[in-house]
PDB file of C-alpha atoms in Angstrom:
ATOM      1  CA  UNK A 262     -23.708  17.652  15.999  1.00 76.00           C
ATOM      2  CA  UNK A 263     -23.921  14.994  19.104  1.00 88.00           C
ATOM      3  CA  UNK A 264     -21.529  13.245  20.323  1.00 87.00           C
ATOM      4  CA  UNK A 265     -22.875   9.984  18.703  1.00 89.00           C
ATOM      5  CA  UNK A 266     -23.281  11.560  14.846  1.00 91.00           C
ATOM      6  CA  UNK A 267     -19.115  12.665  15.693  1.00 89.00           C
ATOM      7  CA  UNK A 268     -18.670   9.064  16.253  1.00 90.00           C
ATOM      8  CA  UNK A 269     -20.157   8.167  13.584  1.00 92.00           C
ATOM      9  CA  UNK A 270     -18.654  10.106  11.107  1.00 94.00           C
ATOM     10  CA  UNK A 271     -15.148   9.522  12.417  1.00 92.00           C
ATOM     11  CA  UNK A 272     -15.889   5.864  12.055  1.00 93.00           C
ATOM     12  CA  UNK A 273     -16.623   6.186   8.128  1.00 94.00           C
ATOM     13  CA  UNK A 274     -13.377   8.392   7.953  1.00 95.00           C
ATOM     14  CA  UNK A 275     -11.149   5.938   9.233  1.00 94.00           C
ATOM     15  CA  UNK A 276     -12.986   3.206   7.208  1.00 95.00           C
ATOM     16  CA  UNK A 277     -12.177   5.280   4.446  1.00 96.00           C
ATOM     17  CA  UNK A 278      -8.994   5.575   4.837  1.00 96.00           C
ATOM     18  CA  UNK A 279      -7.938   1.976   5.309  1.00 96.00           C
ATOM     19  CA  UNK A 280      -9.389   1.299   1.943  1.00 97.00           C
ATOM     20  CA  UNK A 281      -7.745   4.056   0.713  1.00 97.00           C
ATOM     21  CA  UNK A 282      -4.714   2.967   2.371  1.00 97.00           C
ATOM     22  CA  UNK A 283      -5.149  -0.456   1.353  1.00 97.00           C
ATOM     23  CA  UNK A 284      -5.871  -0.200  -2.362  1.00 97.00           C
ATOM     24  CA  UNK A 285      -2.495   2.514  -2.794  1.00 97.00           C
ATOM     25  CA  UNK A 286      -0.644  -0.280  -1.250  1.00 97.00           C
ATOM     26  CA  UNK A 287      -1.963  -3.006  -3.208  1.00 98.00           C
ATOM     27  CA  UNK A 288      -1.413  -0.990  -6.795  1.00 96.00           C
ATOM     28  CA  UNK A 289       2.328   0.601  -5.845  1.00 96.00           C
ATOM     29  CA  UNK A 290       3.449  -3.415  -4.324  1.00 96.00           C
ATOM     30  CA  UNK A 291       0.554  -5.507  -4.799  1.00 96.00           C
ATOM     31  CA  UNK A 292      -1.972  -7.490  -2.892  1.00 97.00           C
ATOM     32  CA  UNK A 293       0.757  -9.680  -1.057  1.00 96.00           C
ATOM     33  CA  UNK A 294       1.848  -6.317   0.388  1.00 96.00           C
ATOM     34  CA  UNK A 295      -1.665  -5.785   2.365  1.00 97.00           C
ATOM     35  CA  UNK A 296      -1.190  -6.893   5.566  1.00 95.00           C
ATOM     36  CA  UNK A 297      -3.129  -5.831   9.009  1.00 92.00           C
ATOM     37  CA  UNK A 298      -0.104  -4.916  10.202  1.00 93.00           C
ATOM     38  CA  UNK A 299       1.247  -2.528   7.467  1.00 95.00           C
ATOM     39  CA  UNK A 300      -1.964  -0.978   7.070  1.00 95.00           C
ATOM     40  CA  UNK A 301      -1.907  -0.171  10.740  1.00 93.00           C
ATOM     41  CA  UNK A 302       1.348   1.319  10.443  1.00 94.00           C
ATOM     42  CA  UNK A 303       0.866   3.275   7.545  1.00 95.00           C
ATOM     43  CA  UNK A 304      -2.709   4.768   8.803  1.00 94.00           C
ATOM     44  CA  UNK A 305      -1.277   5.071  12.234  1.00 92.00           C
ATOM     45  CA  UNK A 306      -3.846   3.574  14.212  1.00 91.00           C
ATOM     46  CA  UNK A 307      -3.428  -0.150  16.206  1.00 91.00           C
ATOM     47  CA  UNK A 308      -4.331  -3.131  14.805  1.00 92.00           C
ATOM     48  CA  UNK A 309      -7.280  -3.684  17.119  1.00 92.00           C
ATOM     49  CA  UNK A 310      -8.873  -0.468  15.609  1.00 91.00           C
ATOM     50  CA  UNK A 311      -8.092  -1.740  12.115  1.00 91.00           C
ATOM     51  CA  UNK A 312     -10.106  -4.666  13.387  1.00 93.00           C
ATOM     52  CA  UNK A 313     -12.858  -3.027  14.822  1.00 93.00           C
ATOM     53  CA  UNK A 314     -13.420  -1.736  11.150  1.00 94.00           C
ATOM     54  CA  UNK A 315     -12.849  -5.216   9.270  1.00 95.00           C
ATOM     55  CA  UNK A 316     -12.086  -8.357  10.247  1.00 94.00           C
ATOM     56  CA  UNK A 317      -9.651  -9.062   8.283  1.00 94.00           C
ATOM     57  CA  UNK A 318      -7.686  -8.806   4.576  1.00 96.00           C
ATOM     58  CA  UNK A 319     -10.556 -10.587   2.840  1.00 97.00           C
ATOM     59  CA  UNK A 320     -13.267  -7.777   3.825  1.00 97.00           C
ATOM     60  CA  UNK A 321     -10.831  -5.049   3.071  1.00 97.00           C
ATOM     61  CA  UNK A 322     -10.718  -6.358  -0.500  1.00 98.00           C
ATOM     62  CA  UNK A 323     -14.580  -6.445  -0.677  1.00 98.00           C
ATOM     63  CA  UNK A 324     -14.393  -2.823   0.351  1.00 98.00           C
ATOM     64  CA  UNK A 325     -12.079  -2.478  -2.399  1.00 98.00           C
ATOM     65  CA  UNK A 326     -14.070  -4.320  -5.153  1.00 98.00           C
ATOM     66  CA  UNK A 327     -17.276  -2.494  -4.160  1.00 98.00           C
ATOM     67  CA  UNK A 328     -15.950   1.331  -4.545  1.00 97.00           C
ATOM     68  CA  UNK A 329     -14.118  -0.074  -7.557  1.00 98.00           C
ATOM     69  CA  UNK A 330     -17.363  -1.498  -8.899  1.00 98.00           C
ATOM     70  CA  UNK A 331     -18.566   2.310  -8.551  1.00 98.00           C
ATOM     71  CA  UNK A 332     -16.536   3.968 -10.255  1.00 98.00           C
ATOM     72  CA  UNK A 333     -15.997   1.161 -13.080  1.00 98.00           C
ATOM     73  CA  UNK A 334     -20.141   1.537 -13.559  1.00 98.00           C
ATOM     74  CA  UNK A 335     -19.699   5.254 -13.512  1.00 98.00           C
ATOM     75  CA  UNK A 336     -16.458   4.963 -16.005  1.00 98.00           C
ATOM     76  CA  UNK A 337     -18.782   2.896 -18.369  1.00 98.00           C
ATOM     77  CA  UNK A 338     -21.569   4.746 -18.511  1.00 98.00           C
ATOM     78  CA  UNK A 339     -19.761   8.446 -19.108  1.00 98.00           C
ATOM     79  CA  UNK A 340     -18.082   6.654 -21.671  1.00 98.00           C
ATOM     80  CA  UNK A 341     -21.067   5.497 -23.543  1.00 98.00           C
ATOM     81  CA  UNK A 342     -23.041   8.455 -23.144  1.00 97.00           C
ATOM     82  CA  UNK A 343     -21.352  10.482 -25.435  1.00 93.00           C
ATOM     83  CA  UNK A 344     -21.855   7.574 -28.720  1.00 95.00           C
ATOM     84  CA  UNK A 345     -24.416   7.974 -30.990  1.00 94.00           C
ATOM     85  CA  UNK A 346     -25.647   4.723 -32.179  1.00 95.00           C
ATOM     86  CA  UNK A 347     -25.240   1.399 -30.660  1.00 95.00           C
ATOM     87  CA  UNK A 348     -22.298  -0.026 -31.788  1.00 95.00           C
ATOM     88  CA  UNK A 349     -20.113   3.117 -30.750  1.00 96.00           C
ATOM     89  CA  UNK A 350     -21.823   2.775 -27.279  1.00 96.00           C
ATOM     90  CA  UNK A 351     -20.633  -0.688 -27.480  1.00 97.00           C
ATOM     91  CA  UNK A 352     -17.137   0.296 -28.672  1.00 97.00           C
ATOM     92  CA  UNK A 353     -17.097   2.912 -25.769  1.00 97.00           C
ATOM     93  CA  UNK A 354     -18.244   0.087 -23.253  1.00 98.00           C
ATOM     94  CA  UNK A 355     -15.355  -1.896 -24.276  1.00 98.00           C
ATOM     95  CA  UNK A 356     -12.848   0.679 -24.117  1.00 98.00           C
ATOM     96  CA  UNK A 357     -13.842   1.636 -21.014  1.00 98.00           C
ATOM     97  CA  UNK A 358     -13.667  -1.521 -19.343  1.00 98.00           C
ATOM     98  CA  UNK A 359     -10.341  -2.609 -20.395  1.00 98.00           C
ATOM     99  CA  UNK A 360      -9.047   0.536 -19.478  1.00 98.00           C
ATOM    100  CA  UNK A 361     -10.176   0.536 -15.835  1.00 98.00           C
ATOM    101  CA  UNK A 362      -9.074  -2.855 -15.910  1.00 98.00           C
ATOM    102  CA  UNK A 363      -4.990  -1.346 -17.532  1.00 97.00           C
ATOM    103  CA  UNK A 364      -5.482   1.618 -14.818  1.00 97.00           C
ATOM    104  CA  UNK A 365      -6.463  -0.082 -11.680  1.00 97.00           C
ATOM    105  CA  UNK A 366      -4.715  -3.565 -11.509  1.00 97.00           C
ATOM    106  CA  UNK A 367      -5.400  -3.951  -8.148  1.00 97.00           C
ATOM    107  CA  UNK A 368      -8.934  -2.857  -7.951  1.00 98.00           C
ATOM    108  CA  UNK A 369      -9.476  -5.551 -10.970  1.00 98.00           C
ATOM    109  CA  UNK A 370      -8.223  -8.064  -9.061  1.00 98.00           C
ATOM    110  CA  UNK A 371     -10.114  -7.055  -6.157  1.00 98.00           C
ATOM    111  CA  UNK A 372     -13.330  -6.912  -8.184  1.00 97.00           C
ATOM    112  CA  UNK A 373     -12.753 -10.397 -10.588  1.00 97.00           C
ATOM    113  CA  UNK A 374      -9.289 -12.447  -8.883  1.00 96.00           C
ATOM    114  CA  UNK A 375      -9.493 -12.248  -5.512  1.00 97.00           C
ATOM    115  CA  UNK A 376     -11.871 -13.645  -2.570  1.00 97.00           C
ATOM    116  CA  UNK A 377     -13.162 -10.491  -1.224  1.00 97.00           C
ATOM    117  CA  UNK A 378     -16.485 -12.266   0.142  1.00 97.00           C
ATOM    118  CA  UNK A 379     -18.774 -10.921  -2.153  1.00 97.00           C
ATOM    119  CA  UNK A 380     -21.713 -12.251  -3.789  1.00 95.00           C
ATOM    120  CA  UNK A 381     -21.539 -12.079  -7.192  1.00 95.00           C
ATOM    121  CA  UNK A 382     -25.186 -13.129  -9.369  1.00 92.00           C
ATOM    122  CA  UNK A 383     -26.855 -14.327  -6.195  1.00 94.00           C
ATOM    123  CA  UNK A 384     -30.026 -11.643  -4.606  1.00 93.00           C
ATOM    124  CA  UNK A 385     -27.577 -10.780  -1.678  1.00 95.00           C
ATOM    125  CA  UNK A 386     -25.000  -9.186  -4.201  1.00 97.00           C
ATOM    126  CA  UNK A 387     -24.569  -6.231  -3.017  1.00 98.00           C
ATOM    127  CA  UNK A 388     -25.676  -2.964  -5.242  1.00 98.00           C
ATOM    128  CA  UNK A 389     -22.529  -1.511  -6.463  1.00 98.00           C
ATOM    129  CA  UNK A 390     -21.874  -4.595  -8.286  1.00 98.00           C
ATOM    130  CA  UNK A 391     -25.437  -5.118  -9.234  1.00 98.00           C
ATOM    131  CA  UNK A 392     -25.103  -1.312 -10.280  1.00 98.00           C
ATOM    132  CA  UNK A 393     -21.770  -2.889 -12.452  1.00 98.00           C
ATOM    133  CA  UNK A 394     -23.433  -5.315 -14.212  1.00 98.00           C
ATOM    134  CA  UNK A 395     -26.028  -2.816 -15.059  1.00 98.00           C
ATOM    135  CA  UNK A 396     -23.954  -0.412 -16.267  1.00 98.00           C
ATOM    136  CA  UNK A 397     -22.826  -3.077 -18.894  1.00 98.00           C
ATOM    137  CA  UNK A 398     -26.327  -4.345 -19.123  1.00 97.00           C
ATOM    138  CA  UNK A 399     -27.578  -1.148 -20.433  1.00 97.00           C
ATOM    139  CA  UNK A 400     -25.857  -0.507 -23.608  1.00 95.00           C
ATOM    140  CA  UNK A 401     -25.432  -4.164 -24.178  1.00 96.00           C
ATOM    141  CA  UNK A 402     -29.198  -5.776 -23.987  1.00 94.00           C
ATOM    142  CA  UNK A 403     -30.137  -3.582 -27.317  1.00 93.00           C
ATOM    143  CA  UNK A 404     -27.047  -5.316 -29.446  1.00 95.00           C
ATOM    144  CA  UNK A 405     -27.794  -9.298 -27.927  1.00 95.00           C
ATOM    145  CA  UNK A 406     -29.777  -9.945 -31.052  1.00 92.00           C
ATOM    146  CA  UNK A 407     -33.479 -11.983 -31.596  1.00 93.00           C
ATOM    147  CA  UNK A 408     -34.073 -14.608 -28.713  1.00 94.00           C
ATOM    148  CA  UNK A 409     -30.800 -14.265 -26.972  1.00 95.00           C
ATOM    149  CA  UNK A 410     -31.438 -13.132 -23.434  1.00 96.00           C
ATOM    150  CA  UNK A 411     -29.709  -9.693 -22.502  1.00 97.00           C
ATOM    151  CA  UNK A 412     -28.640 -10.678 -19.255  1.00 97.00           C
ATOM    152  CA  UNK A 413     -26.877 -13.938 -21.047  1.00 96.00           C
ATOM    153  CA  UNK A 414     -25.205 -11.863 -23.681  1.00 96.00           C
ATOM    154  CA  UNK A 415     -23.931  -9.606 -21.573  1.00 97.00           C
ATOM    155  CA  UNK A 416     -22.101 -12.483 -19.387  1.00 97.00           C
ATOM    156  CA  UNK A 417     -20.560 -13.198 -22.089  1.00 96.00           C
ATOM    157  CA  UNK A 418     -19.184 -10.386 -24.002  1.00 97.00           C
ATOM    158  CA  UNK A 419     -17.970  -9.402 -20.502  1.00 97.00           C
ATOM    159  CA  UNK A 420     -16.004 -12.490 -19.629  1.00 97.00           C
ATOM    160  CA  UNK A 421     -14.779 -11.919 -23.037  1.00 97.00           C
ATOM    161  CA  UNK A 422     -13.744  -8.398 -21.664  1.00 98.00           C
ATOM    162  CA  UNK A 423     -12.369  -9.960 -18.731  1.00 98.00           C
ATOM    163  CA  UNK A 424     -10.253 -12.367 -20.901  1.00 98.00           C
ATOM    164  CA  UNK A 425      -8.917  -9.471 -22.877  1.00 98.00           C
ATOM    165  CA  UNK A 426      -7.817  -7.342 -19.343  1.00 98.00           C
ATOM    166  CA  UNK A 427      -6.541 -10.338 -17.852  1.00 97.00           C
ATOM    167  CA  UNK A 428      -4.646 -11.872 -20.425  1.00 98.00           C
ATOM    168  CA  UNK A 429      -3.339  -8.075 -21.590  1.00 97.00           C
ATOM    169  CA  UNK A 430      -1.853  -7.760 -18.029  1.00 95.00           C
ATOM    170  CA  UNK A 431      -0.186 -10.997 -18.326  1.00 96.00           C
ATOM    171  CA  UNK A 432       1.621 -10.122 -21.406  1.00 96.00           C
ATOM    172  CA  UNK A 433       0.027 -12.651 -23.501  1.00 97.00           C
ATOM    173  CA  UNK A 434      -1.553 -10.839 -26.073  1.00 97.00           C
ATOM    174  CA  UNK A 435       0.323  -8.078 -28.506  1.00 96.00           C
ATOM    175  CA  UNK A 436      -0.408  -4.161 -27.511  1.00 96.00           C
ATOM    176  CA  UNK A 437      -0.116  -3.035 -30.702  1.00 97.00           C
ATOM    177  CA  UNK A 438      -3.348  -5.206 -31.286  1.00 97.00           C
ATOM    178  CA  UNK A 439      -5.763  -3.829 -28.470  1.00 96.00           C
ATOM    179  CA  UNK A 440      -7.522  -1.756 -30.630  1.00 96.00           C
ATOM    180  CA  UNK A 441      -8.269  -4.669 -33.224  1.00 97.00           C
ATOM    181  CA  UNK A 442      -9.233  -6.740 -30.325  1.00 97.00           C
ATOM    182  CA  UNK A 443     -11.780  -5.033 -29.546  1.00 96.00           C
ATOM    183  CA  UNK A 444     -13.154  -4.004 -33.265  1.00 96.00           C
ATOM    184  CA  UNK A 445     -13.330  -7.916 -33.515  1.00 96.00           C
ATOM    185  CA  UNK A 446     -15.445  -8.651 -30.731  1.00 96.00           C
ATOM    186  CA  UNK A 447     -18.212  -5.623 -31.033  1.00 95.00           C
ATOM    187  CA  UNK A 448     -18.293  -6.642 -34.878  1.00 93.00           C
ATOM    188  CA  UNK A 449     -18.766 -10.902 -34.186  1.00 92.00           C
ATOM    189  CA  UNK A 450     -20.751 -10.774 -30.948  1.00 90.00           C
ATOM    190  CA  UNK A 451     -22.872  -7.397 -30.764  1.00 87.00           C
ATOM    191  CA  UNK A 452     -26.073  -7.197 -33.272  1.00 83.00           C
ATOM    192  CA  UNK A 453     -25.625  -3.505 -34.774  1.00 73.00           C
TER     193      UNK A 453
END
C-alpha cells in the first residue's frame, strides 16, 4: 500500500468516526449537544483536524442524513421484500419508515428537520437520498392509481409518513393507535 492510499484510507476512518461520533451524541443528548468542540474531544483529535474533514456542524449533519438515507432505503426495501401482494408491501413500507423514524430520532431529524445542506428533489441531490426516495418509489408507483403520477403519490403518502413520525415523537398522537394509523392511510390513499 503507498504512502498516499494510507492517507487516504486514514482520512475516510476519521471521517467516519466523527459521524459516528456525531450522530451517538446527537441521539444520547441531542443535536444542541454537537458541537466542534465536543466532537473533538470525544474523538480525540484538534479541532483544526475536525475541520479539515468538515467545515462545520451543518456538513456533519449532511453526513448524517446521507448514511441515514442508506440504511432507511435499505430498511424499506428488506421490509417489503418479504410481502406478497401490494398492499402488504405497502403496509411493510409504512412500518418501516415510522420505525426508523421511532429508532433513530436524530438521524430523522438530520434527514427531514435540520439544514444539513443537502439538495433534496433538485438533479444535484445527492444518490443516497435519490436512492431514499426510490426505495419508497418502488413499492409505491404500482398502488398511485389511473392518471396519478407515481412520483406525486409517493410525495404524498410520504409526507403523510413524515406527519405520522413527527407528530408521534411529539406526543401528539395516541400509541395505542399507531397501528390503526397506518391501516387508515394504506386503505384511503394506496390503490390495492
Amino acid at each position: 500500500m503507498s504512502v498516499q492510499e494510507r492517507k487516504q484510507r486514514e482520512r475516510a476512518e476519521r471521517e467516519r468516526l466523527i459521524v459516528a461520533t456525531a450522530r451517538e451524541l446527537a441521539e444520547q443528548q441531542g443535536w444542541d449537544a454537537v458541537t466542534t468542540r465536543r466532537l473533538a474531544e470525544r474523538i480525540e483529535y484538534s479541532q483544526p483536524v475536525l475541520y479539515s474533514h468538515f467545515r462545520g456542524k451543518r456538513e456533519i449533519i449532511g453526513a448524517v442524513a446521507l448514511e441515514g438515507a442508506t440504511e432507511m432505503a435499505v430498511a424499506v426495501r428488506a421490509a417489503t421484500s418479504a410481502a406478497n401482494s401490494p398492499r402488504e408491501r405497502v403496509a411493510a413500507l409504512a412500518r418501516a419508515y415510522l420505525d426508523f423514524a421511532e429508532r433513530n430520532p436524530a438521524v430523522y431529524d438530520a434527514l427531514f428537520q435540520l439544514d444539513g445542506g443537502l439538495a433534496y428533489a433538485q438533479e444535484d441531490t445527492p444518490e443516497p437520498l435519490k436512492d431514499a426516495f426510490a426505495a419508497l418509489l418502488e413499492s409505491l408507483g404500482e398502488v398511485a392509481g389511473d392518471g396519478v403520477h407515481p412520483g406525486l403519490f409517493t410525495e404524498v403518502f410520504w409526507a403523510s409518513l413524515h406527519g405520522l413520525a413527527t407528530l408521534s415523537r411529539a406526543g401528539r398522537l395516541l400509541p395505542e393507535d399507531a397501528a390503526q394509523r397506518v391501516e387508515l392511510l394504506v386503505d384511503r390513499l394506496a390503490v390495492v
